[in-house]
mmCIF file of C-alpha atoms in Angstrom:
data_model
loop_
_atom_site.group_PDB
_atom_site.id
_atom_site.type_symbol
_atom_site.label_atom_id
_atom_site.label_comp_id
_atom_site.label_asym_id
_atom_site.label_seq_id
_atom_site.Cartn_x
_atom_site.Cartn_y
_atom_site.Cartn_z
ATOM 1 C CA MET A 10 -169.108 20.746 -152.925
ATOM 2 C CA ASP A 11 -166.540 23.731 -152.091
ATOM 3 C CA LEU A 12 -166.601 27.296 -151.155
ATOM 4 C CA ALA A 13 -166.959 28.632 -154.448
ATOM 5 C CA THR A 14 -169.260 25.848 -156.523
ATOM 6 C CA ARG A 15 -172.002 26.926 -153.554
ATOM 7 C CA VAL A 16 -171.600 30.917 -153.939
ATOM 8 C CA GLY A 17 -171.399 30.088 -158.116
ATOM 9 C CA LEU A 18 -174.467 27.633 -157.781
ATOM 10 C CA ARG A 19 -176.533 30.541 -155.376
ATOM 11 C CA LEU A 20 -175.354 33.651 -157.171
ATOM 12 C CA ARG A 21 -176.816 32.485 -160.497
ATOM 13 C CA GLU A 22 -179.410 31.457 -158.967
ATOM 14 C CA LEU A 23 -180.733 34.578 -157.637
ATOM 15 C CA ARG A 24 -179.862 36.010 -160.693
ATOM 16 C CA GLU A 25 -182.433 33.831 -162.878
ATOM 17 C CA ALA A 26 -185.136 34.469 -159.845
ATOM 18 C CA ARG A 27 -185.091 38.404 -161.154
ATOM 19 C CA GLY A 28 -185.394 36.737 -164.835
ATOM 20 C CA MET A 29 -181.548 38.364 -165.364
ATOM 21 C CA SER A 30 -179.122 37.612 -167.968
ATOM 22 C CA LEU A 31 -175.694 37.045 -167.252
ATOM 23 C CA SER A 32 -174.579 40.465 -169.543
ATOM 24 C CA GLU A 33 -178.021 42.613 -167.269
ATOM 25 C CA LEU A 34 -175.810 41.428 -163.923
ATOM 26 C CA ALA A 35 -172.334 41.526 -165.360
ATOM 27 C CA ARG A 36 -172.924 45.523 -166.604
ATOM 28 C CA ARG A 37 -174.920 46.107 -163.435
ATOM 29 C CA SER A 38 -172.191 45.372 -161.020
ATOM 30 C CA LYS A 39 -169.014 46.960 -163.457
ATOM 31 C CA ILE A 40 -168.129 42.669 -163.088
ATOM 32 C CA GLY A 41 -166.879 41.597 -166.824
ATOM 33 C CA LYS A 42 -169.120 38.926 -167.720
ATOM 34 C CA GLY A 43 -166.621 36.298 -167.621
ATOM 35 C CA THR A 44 -165.464 36.731 -164.398
ATOM 36 C CA LEU A 45 -169.010 36.386 -164.220
ATOM 37 C CA SER A 46 -168.926 32.946 -165.785
ATOM 38 C CA GLU A 47 -166.562 31.512 -164.110
ATOM 39 C CA LEU A 48 -167.791 33.030 -160.323
ATOM 40 C CA GLU A 49 -171.553 31.109 -161.754
ATOM 41 C CA SER A 50 -170.192 27.979 -162.560
ATOM 42 C CA GLY A 51 -167.679 27.504 -158.880
ATOM 43 C CA ARG A 52 -165.139 27.663 -161.996
ATOM 44 C CA ARG A 53 -163.481 30.945 -159.318
ATOM 45 C CA ASN A 54 -163.611 32.173 -155.523
ATOM 46 C CA PRO A 55 -165.904 34.679 -155.063
ATOM 47 C CA THR A 56 -163.847 38.198 -152.947
ATOM 48 C CA LEU A 57 -165.554 40.273 -150.668
ATOM 49 C CA GLU A 58 -165.999 42.719 -153.122
ATOM 50 C CA THR A 59 -166.930 41.048 -156.292
ATOM 51 C CA LEU A 60 -169.788 39.091 -153.423
ATOM 52 C CA TYR A 61 -170.513 43.344 -152.284
ATOM 53 C CA ALA A 62 -170.897 44.007 -156.004
ATOM 54 C CA LEU A 63 -172.778 41.091 -157.132
ATOM 55 C CA THR A 64 -175.402 41.013 -154.521
ATOM 56 C CA THR A 65 -175.587 44.819 -154.869
ATOM 57 C CA ALA A 66 -176.714 45.072 -158.108
ATOM 58 C CA LEU A 67 -179.277 41.824 -157.701
ATOM 59 C CA GLY A 68 -180.830 43.850 -154.805
ATOM 60 C CA VAL A 69 -180.563 41.589 -151.911
ATOM 61 C CA PRO A 70 -177.613 41.737 -148.292
ATOM 62 C CA LEU A 71 -173.992 39.904 -149.476
ATOM 63 C CA SER A 72 -175.281 37.591 -146.494
ATOM 64 C CA THR A 73 -178.099 36.228 -148.977
ATOM 65 C CA ALA A 74 -175.404 34.740 -151.236
ATOM 66 C CA LEU A 75 -173.834 33.397 -148.138
ATOM 67 C CA HIS A 76 -176.070 32.103 -144.851
ATOM 68 C CA ASP A 77 -177.379 27.774 -145.273
ATOM 69 C CA LEU A 78 -173.856 27.096 -146.918
ATOM 70 C CA ALA A 79 -171.683 26.979 -144.382
ATOM 71 C CA SER A 80 -171.093 27.697 -140.691
ATOM 72 C CA PRO A 81 -169.448 30.231 -140.130
ATOM 73 C CA THR A 82 -168.883 31.218 -143.776
ATOM 74 C CA GLU A 83 -165.601 33.135 -144.751
ATOM 75 C CA ILE A 84 -164.944 35.153 -147.502
ATOM 76 C CA SER A 85 -162.394 37.138 -148.232
ATOM 77 C CA GLY A 86 -161.242 40.952 -150.120
ATOM 78 C CA HIS A 87 -157.983 42.920 -150.201
ATOM 79 C CA ALA A 88 -158.007 44.032 -147.147
ATOM 80 C CA VAL A 89 -161.371 42.730 -144.878
ATOM 81 C CA ASP A 90 -161.618 38.566 -143.674
ATOM 82 C CA ALA A 91 -165.433 38.635 -142.620
ATOM 83 C CA VAL A 92 -167.046 35.501 -141.631
ATOM 84 C CA LEU A 93 -170.313 35.489 -141.312
ATOM 85 C CA ILE A 94 -171.495 35.007 -138.370
ATOM 86 C CA GLU A 95 -175.489 35.550 -137.906
ATOM 87 C CA ARG A 96 -178.450 36.811 -140.100
ATOM 88 C CA PHE A 97 -181.362 38.512 -138.314
ATOM 89 C CA THR A 98 -184.283 39.265 -140.754
ATOM 90 C CA ALA A 99 -186.763 41.152 -139.507
ATOM 91 C CA PRO A 100 -189.817 43.301 -141.009
ATOM 92 C CA ALA A 101 -188.702 46.776 -141.731
ATOM 93 C CA ALA A 102 -184.681 45.575 -141.807
ATOM 94 C CA VAL A 103 -181.983 42.465 -143.192
ATOM 95 C CA ARG A 104 -178.870 42.712 -140.415
ATOM 96 C CA GLU A 105 -175.796 41.089 -140.580
ATOM 97 C CA ILE A 106 -173.055 40.765 -138.304
ATOM 98 C CA TYR A 107 -169.684 40.366 -139.211
ATOM 99 C CA ARG A 108 -165.981 38.932 -137.256
ATOM 100 C CA VAL A 109 -163.955 40.548 -138.879
ATOM 101 C CA ARG A 110 -160.432 41.301 -139.558
ATOM 102 C CA ILE A 111 -158.386 44.614 -141.087
ATOM 103 C CA ARG A 112 -154.908 43.459 -142.209
ATOM 104 C CA ALA A 113 -152.250 45.724 -141.302
ATOM 105 C CA GLY A 114 -151.078 48.412 -144.355
ATOM 106 C CA THR A 115 -154.344 47.602 -145.643
ATOM 107 C CA THR A 116 -157.165 49.619 -147.543
ATOM 108 C CA GLN A 117 -160.776 48.684 -148.177
ATOM 109 C CA GLU A 118 -162.859 51.222 -149.977
ATOM 110 C CA SER A 119 -166.099 50.197 -150.878
ATOM 111 C CA ALA A 120 -168.582 50.858 -152.827
ATOM 112 C CA ALA A 121 -171.853 52.067 -152.033
ATOM 113 C CA HIS A 122 -174.179 49.180 -151.006
ATOM 114 C CA ALA A 123 -178.121 49.788 -151.021
ATOM 115 C CA PRO A 124 -180.411 52.163 -149.909
ATOM 116 C CA GLY A 125 -180.712 52.685 -146.341
ATOM 117 C CA THR A 126 -178.165 50.443 -145.373
ATOM 118 C CA THR A 127 -175.717 51.453 -142.804
ATOM 119 C CA GLU A 128 -172.680 50.667 -140.959
ATOM 120 C CA HIS A 129 -172.346 49.725 -136.935
ATOM 121 C CA ILE A 130 -168.903 48.735 -135.858
ATOM 122 C CA ILE A 131 -167.016 47.528 -132.395
ATOM 123 C CA VAL A 132 -163.931 46.682 -132.333
ATOM 124 C CA LEU A 133 -161.519 44.328 -130.080
ATOM 125 C CA ALA A 134 -158.097 45.001 -130.940
ATOM 126 C CA GLY A 135 -156.764 47.686 -132.467
ATOM 127 C CA THR A 136 -157.449 50.709 -134.021
ATOM 128 C CA ALA A 137 -159.136 51.028 -137.489
ATOM 129 C CA ARG A 138 -160.115 54.241 -139.734
ATOM 130 C CA VAL A 139 -163.704 53.015 -140.805
ATOM 131 C CA GLY A 140 -166.722 55.263 -141.773
ATOM 132 C CA GLU A 141 -167.254 57.378 -145.140
ATOM 133 C CA LEU A 142 -164.644 57.757 -147.855
ATOM 134 C CA SER A 143 -164.928 61.979 -146.935
ATOM 135 C CA ALA A 144 -165.102 62.196 -142.997
ATOM 136 C CA PRO A 145 -163.707 58.646 -141.390
ATOM 137 C CA SER A 146 -163.425 57.689 -137.989
ATOM 138 C CA LEU A 147 -160.631 56.458 -136.371
ATOM 139 C CA ILE A 148 -162.216 53.311 -133.620
ATOM 140 C CA GLY A 149 -160.129 51.628 -131.412
ATOM 141 C CA PRO A 150 -159.942 48.940 -129.112
ATOM 142 C CA GLY A 151 -162.986 49.160 -127.567
ATOM 143 C CA MET A 152 -164.807 51.821 -128.824
ATOM 144 C CA HIS A 153 -167.717 51.621 -132.212
ATOM 145 C CA GLY A 154 -168.529 53.511 -134.732
ATOM 146 C CA SER A 155 -171.246 53.338 -137.468
ATOM 147 C CA TRP A 156 -172.264 55.316 -140.775
ATOM 148 C CA ALA A 157 -173.476 55.756 -143.431
ATOM 149 C CA ALA A 158 -173.718 52.662 -146.342
ATOM 150 C CA ASP A 159 -175.234 53.843 -149.217
ATOM 151 C CA VAL A 160 -171.946 55.695 -149.789
ATOM 152 C CA PRO A 161 -168.795 54.489 -150.662
ATOM 153 C CA HIS A 162 -166.950 54.637 -147.620
ATOM 154 C CA VAL A 163 -163.233 53.270 -145.877
ATOM 155 C CA TYR A 164 -161.762 49.887 -143.591
ATOM 156 C CA GLN A 165 -158.079 50.963 -142.697
ATOM 157 C CA ALA A 166 -156.120 49.323 -140.608
ATOM 158 C CA ALA A 167 -154.002 52.780 -138.348
ATOM 159 C CA SER A 168 -151.587 50.272 -137.227
ATOM 160 C CA GLY A 169 -151.412 46.522 -136.286
ATOM 161 C CA ASP A 170 -154.186 43.603 -137.982
ATOM 162 C CA VAL A 171 -157.744 44.788 -135.942
ATOM 163 C CA GLU A 172 -159.929 42.286 -134.845
ATOM 164 C CA ALA A 173 -163.790 43.837 -135.110
ATOM 165 C CA LEU A 174 -166.930 43.167 -134.462
ATOM 166 C CA LEU A 175 -169.278 44.107 -137.525
ATOM 167 C CA VAL A 176 -173.086 44.814 -138.479
ATOM 168 C CA VAL A 177 -174.660 45.360 -141.014
ATOM 169 C CA ASN A 178 -178.345 46.486 -141.682
ATOM 170 C CA TYR A 179 -180.224 46.839 -144.722
ATOM 171 C CA ALA A 180 -183.194 48.283 -144.781
ATOM 172 C CA ARG A 181 -186.143 47.470 -146.716
#
């Protein structure tokens, strides 16, 4: 079974477990009902942005739709390629660790995640402009940064590709 089919089945399971209709999830996530139907049936490949919108609307971390599918699981968006490396569940939080590449010449603006979510980045190579949309920071190789991810935030490669580790912390 390919990634699109596995993620689609997982999204349907999550939606149904919450007693949510396709229409309600489409409304909450601002993803078209037709697109959502194609995703759930495995006829459309999910993007990073779409999965974040859906999992946020479902009230679950992104890794809930990805873990246990394949190791490692890679998902791409407009500007960012991410590989889920680890998911750690603790009483107070769910923590996800991703290996990310921010592609040169691209910018990804991410919508707010669930309340209390934070993100932390360690840049391995390149220089990234990341953080809250209103005040991003420039982070170079060997540097790290953190920001609130429950507000709109941005990922941008300042010059050349950026390789980094990203830790997303979802408060419970």
